[in-house]
Amino acid sequence: AELERLGDPVDLVGHDWGGGFVVRVVSTRPELVRSWVTDAASIGDVEFEWHEFAKIWQTPQAGEDFWAQQLAASAQERAGVFQMFGVPGQPALDLASHINRGMADCILDLYRSAVDVGSRWGPDFAAIPAPGLVIIPSEDPFLSAASAARAAARAGAKTVTLDGLGPWWMLQDPARTATVLREFWATLA
């Protein structure tokens, strides 16, 4: 609805679950975008398999226990987890400071609603008419590069590997990220 409200097709960029929603939007409503970029193309692979954290969150009681432990930790301790995955100091603390019970419950609900997302969304993620770019950070432990590349090929998208970057690639190297996006958009007619 928001994309429809904007009127003209947009250059849509999504990260993590936002990237998964990009996959779904371009699969079902490609006319709403001029181009698209995602780091979650693997969600559009019919052989998609969730990472280990997602499997915990999708498991009743295990997910609740995980978040209870996280919420019992200080924001500084939670920030350390984000830093392990490449988020720089202050942004890691900012992210960690916003985690609360409501957010944890939303995460559990979201992941539990998407156990079979690959088999459900994957068949539609093919031959997308709008130009696409799939970002594959080489150090992302939550991403299957092979799955992302398969999905990109089915969708007709270009791929770019961001060597040395992890799941928070845009925070780890904003200048490089901006260059990748600008170079992709420069290829559009």
mmCIF file of C-alpha atoms in Angstrom:
data_model
loop_
_atom_site.group_PDB
_atom_site.id
_atom_site.type_symbol
_atom_site.label_atom_id
_atom_site.label_comp_id
_atom_site.label_asym_id
_atom_site.label_seq_id
_atom_site.Cartn_x
_atom_site.Cartn_y
_atom_site.Cartn_z
ATOM 1 C CA ALA A 1 0.000 0.000 0.000
ATOM 2 C CA GLU A 2 2.842 2.420 0.791
ATOM 3 C CA LEU A 3 4.524 1.750 -2.545
ATOM 4 C CA GLU A 4 1.201 2.219 -4.330
ATOM 5 C CA ARG A 5 0.710 5.517 -2.491
ATOM 6 C CA LEU A 6 4.052 6.810 -3.761
ATOM 7 C CA GLY A 7 2.799 6.446 -7.324
ATOM 8 C CA ASP A 8 5.960 6.155 -9.372
ATOM 9 C CA PRO A 9 8.029 2.960 -9.204
ATOM 10 C CA VAL A 10 10.834 3.198 -6.657
ATOM 11 C CA ASP A 11 14.333 1.841 -6.160
ATOM 12 C CA LEU A 12 13.604 -0.499 -3.245
ATOM 13 C CA VAL A 13 16.401 -1.618 -0.897
ATOM 14 C CA GLY A 14 15.904 -4.051 1.966
ATOM 15 C CA HIS A 15 18.091 -5.574 4.668
ATOM 16 C CA ASP A 16 17.420 -8.712 6.718
ATOM 17 C CA TRP A 17 13.646 -9.133 7.044
ATOM 18 C CA GLY A 18 13.205 -5.938 5.037
ATOM 19 C CA GLY A 19 15.210 -7.720 2.345
ATOM 20 C CA GLY A 20 12.888 -10.709 2.644
ATOM 21 C CA PHE A 21 9.910 -8.433 2.124
ATOM 22 C CA VAL A 22 11.639 -6.995 -0.957
ATOM 23 C CA VAL A 23 11.761 -10.562 -2.302
ATOM 24 C CA ARG A 24 8.036 -10.925 -1.727
ATOM 25 C CA VAL A 25 7.058 -7.530 -3.148
ATOM 26 C CA VAL A 26 9.023 -7.962 -6.367
ATOM 27 C CA SER A 27 7.638 -11.488 -6.707
ATOM 28 C CA THR A 28 4.030 -10.378 -6.465
ATOM 29 C CA ARG A 29 4.006 -6.688 -7.472
ATOM 30 C CA PRO A 30 7.086 -5.981 -9.620
ATOM 31 C CA GLU A 31 5.381 -3.019 -11.294
ATOM 32 C CA LEU A 32 5.784 -1.069 -8.033
ATOM 33 C CA VAL A 33 9.579 -0.953 -8.310
ATOM 34 C CA ARG A 34 12.014 0.467 -10.818
ATOM 35 C CA SER A 35 14.765 -1.668 -9.264
ATOM 36 C CA TRP A 36 15.365 -3.703 -6.151
ATOM 37 C CA VAL A 37 18.228 -4.669 -3.834
ATOM 38 C CA THR A 38 18.204 -7.300 -1.097
ATOM 39 C CA ASP A 39 20.620 -9.141 1.141
ATOM 40 C CA ALA A 40 17.967 -11.776 1.878
ATOM 41 C CA ALA A 41 17.432 -13.346 -1.540
ATOM 42 C CA SER A 42 17.923 -16.803 -0.086
ATOM 43 C CA ILE A 43 14.453 -16.497 1.420
ATOM 44 C CA GLY A 44 13.262 -16.790 -2.198
ATOM 45 C CA ASP A 45 15.097 -20.087 -2.706
ATOM 46 C CA VAL A 46 12.736 -23.067 -2.621
ATOM 47 C CA GLU A 47 15.500 -24.984 -0.796
ATOM 48 C CA PHE A 48 15.921 -22.218 1.824
ATOM 49 C CA GLU A 49 16.889 -23.345 5.333
ATOM 50 C CA TRP A 50 16.801 -21.087 8.368
ATOM 51 C CA HIS A 51 19.923 -20.260 10.374
ATOM 52 C CA GLU A 52 20.368 -21.729 13.861
ATOM 53 C CA PHE A 53 19.086 -18.682 15.769
ATOM 54 C CA ALA A 54 15.890 -18.708 13.704
ATOM 55 C CA LYS A 55 15.394 -22.382 14.487
ATOM 56 C CA ILE A 56 15.648 -21.573 18.199
ATOM 57 C CA TRP A 57 13.172 -18.692 17.864
ATOM 58 C CA GLN A 58 10.770 -20.931 15.944
ATOM 59 C CA THR A 59 10.804 -23.541 18.719
ATOM 60 C CA PRO A 60 8.239 -23.016 21.505
ATOM 61 C CA GLN A 61 9.862 -22.433 24.888
ATOM 62 C CA ALA A 62 13.393 -22.446 23.416
ATOM 63 C CA GLY A 63 12.648 -19.090 21.790
ATOM 64 C CA GLU A 64 11.136 -17.680 24.975
ATOM 65 C CA ASP A 65 14.140 -18.910 26.972
ATOM 66 C CA PHE A 66 16.554 -17.338 24.475
ATOM 67 C CA TRP A 67 14.900 -13.930 24.764
ATOM 68 C CA ALA A 68 14.523 -14.142 28.540
ATOM 69 C CA GLN A 69 18.289 -14.640 28.735
ATOM 70 C CA GLN A 70 18.940 -11.757 26.346
ATOM 71 C CA LEU A 71 16.614 -9.412 28.220
ATOM 72 C CA ALA A 72 18.290 -10.311 31.520
ATOM 73 C CA ALA A 73 21.626 -9.103 30.116
ATOM 74 C CA SER A 74 22.627 -5.448 30.202
ATOM 75 C CA ALA A 75 22.476 -3.314 27.075
ATOM 76 C CA GLN A 76 26.299 -3.336 27.094
ATOM 77 C CA GLU A 77 26.346 -7.150 27.067
ATOM 78 C CA ARG A 78 23.771 -7.290 24.269
ATOM 79 C CA ALA A 79 25.810 -4.713 22.343
ATOM 80 C CA GLY A 80 28.753 -7.106 22.525
ATOM 81 C CA VAL A 81 26.730 -9.670 20.582
ATOM 82 C CA PHE A 82 26.011 -7.114 17.838
ATOM 83 C CA GLN A 83 29.704 -6.198 17.791
ATOM 84 C CA MET A 84 30.635 -9.858 17.258
ATOM 85 C CA PHE A 85 28.636 -9.661 14.032
ATOM 86 C CA GLY A 86 30.336 -6.473 12.845
ATOM 87 C CA VAL A 87 28.190 -3.641 14.198
ATOM 88 C CA PRO A 88 30.487 -0.794 15.304
ATOM 89 C CA GLY A 89 30.460 0.389 18.950
ATOM 90 C CA GLN A 90 27.809 3.112 19.286
ATOM 91 C CA PRO A 91 25.403 1.667 16.707
ATOM 92 C CA ALA A 92 25.686 -1.695 18.511
ATOM 93 C CA LEU A 93 24.759 -0.037 21.807
ATOM 94 C CA ASP A 94 21.902 1.848 20.140
ATOM 95 C CA LEU A 95 20.498 -1.412 18.696
ATOM 96 C CA ALA A 96 20.915 -3.283 21.975
ATOM 97 C CA SER A 97 19.225 -0.501 23.947
ATOM 98 C CA HIS A 98 16.013 -0.882 21.948
ATOM 99 C CA ILE A 99 15.528 -4.590 22.584
ATOM 100 C CA ASN A 100 12.573 -5.164 24.889
ATOM 101 C CA ARG A 101 9.932 -7.806 25.595
ATOM 102 C CA GLY A 102 7.587 -6.432 22.933
ATOM 103 C CA MET A 103 10.312 -6.651 20.296
ATOM 104 C CA ALA A 104 11.249 -10.164 21.402
ATOM 105 C CA ASP A 105 7.620 -11.267 21.135
ATOM 106 C CA CYS A 106 7.385 -9.762 17.640
ATOM 107 C CA ILE A 107 10.551 -11.590 16.590
ATOM 108 C CA LEU A 108 9.163 -14.880 17.873
ATOM 109 C CA ASP A 109 5.823 -14.331 16.107
ATOM 110 C CA LEU A 110 7.512 -13.327 12.851
ATOM 111 C CA TYR A 111 9.901 -16.276 12.701
ATOM 112 C CA ARG A 112 7.204 -18.741 13.733
ATOM 113 C CA SER A 113 4.970 -17.464 10.943
ATOM 114 C CA ALA A 114 7.695 -18.123 8.385
ATOM 115 C CA VAL A 115 8.946 -21.643 9.067
ATOM 116 C CA ASP A 116 8.250 -22.681 5.453
ATOM 117 C CA VAL A 117 8.873 -19.327 3.790
ATOM 118 C CA GLY A 118 11.235 -20.728 1.126
ATOM 119 C CA SER A 119 8.774 -23.309 -0.122
ATOM 120 C CA ARG A 120 5.931 -20.784 0.039
ATOM 121 C CA TRP A 121 7.622 -17.701 -1.461
ATOM 122 C CA GLY A 122 10.378 -19.340 -3.515
ATOM 123 C CA PRO A 123 8.255 -20.469 -6.473
ATOM 124 C CA ASP A 124 7.126 -16.865 -7.097
ATOM 125 C CA PHE A 125 10.678 -15.456 -6.960
ATOM 126 C CA ALA A 126 11.561 -16.112 -10.591
ATOM 127 C CA ALA A 127 12.079 -14.035 -13.732
ATOM 128 C CA ILE A 128 11.459 -10.743 -11.949
ATOM 129 C CA PRO A 129 11.055 -8.084 -14.672
ATOM 130 C CA ALA A 130 12.521 -5.204 -12.627
ATOM 131 C CA PRO A 131 16.331 -5.103 -12.404
ATOM 132 C CA GLY A 132 17.630 -6.540 -9.163
ATOM 133 C CA LEU A 133 20.816 -6.780 -7.158
ATOM 134 C CA VAL A 134 21.504 -9.402 -4.513
ATOM 135 C CA ILE A 135 24.111 -8.447 -1.942
ATOM 136 C CA ILE A 136 26.080 -11.363 -0.507
ATOM 137 C CA PRO A 137 28.289 -10.399 2.452
ATOM 138 C CA SER A 138 31.091 -12.984 2.619
ATOM 139 C CA GLU A 139 31.191 -13.072 6.435
ATOM 140 C CA ASP A 140 27.464 -13.367 7.123
ATOM 141 C CA PRO A 141 26.959 -16.471 9.303
ATOM 142 C CA PHE A 142 23.167 -16.253 8.860
ATOM 143 C CA LEU A 143 23.287 -16.378 5.068
ATOM 144 C CA SER A 144 23.840 -19.218 2.666
ATOM 145 C CA ALA A 145 25.749 -17.666 -0.213
ATOM 146 C CA ALA A 146 24.865 -20.637 -2.430
ATOM 147 C CA SER A 147 21.159 -20.246 -1.663
ATOM 148 C CA ALA A 148 21.304 -16.494 -2.314
ATOM 149 C CA ALA A 149 23.089 -17.048 -5.635
ATOM 150 C CA ARG A 150 20.532 -19.697 -6.714
ATOM 151 C CA ALA A 151 17.654 -17.398 -5.885
ATOM 152 C CA ALA A 152 19.309 -14.457 -7.647
ATOM 153 C CA ALA A 153 19.802 -16.538 -10.787
ATOM 154 C CA ARG A 154 16.144 -17.642 -10.804
ATOM 155 C CA ALA A 155 15.013 -14.044 -10.315
ATOM 156 C CA GLY A 156 17.339 -12.736 -13.024
ATOM 157 C CA ALA A 157 19.232 -10.503 -10.605
ATOM 158 C CA LYS A 158 22.855 -9.468 -10.511
ATOM 159 C CA THR A 159 24.931 -10.392 -7.466
ATOM 160 C CA VAL A 160 27.728 -8.644 -5.656
ATOM 161 C CA THR A 161 29.854 -10.224 -2.941
ATOM 162 C CA LEU A 162 31.012 -7.882 -0.215
ATOM 163 C CA ASP A 163 34.258 -9.547 0.834
ATOM 164 C CA GLY A 164 35.117 -9.210 4.497
ATOM 165 C CA LEU A 165 31.715 -7.872 5.547
ATOM 166 C CA GLY A 166 29.058 -9.527 7.655
ATOM 167 C CA PRO A 167 25.314 -9.182 8.200
ATOM 168 C CA TRP A 168 25.625 -5.502 9.148
ATOM 169 C CA TRP A 169 27.564 -4.635 5.982
ATOM 170 C CA MET A 170 25.982 -1.191 5.640
ATOM 171 C CA LEU A 171 27.281 -0.184 9.070
ATOM 172 C CA GLN A 172 30.660 -1.853 8.657
ATOM 173 C CA ASP A 173 31.531 -0.008 5.452
ATOM 174 C CA PRO A 174 28.986 2.693 4.524
ATOM 175 C CA ALA A 175 31.179 4.176 1.783
ATOM 176 C CA ARG A 176 31.602 0.837 0.013
ATOM 177 C CA THR A 177 27.892 0.120 0.396
ATOM 178 C CA ALA A 178 26.983 3.468 -1.158
ATOM 179 C CA THR A 179 29.373 2.813 -4.044
ATOM 180 C CA VAL A 180 27.822 -0.605 -4.742
ATOM 181 C CA LEU A 181 24.321 0.880 -4.775
ATOM 182 C CA ARG A 182 25.301 3.861 -6.944
ATOM 183 C CA GLU A 183 27.077 1.595 -9.443
ATOM 184 C CA PHE A 184 24.002 -0.637 -9.691
ATOM 185 C CA TRP A 185 21.634 2.289 -10.172
ATOM 186 C CA ALA A 186 23.986 3.767 -12.822
ATOM 187 C CA THR A 187 23.309 0.661 -14.955
ATOM 188 C CA LEU A 188 19.582 1.412 -15.120
ATOM 189 C CA ALA A 189 18.303 3.131 -18.224
#
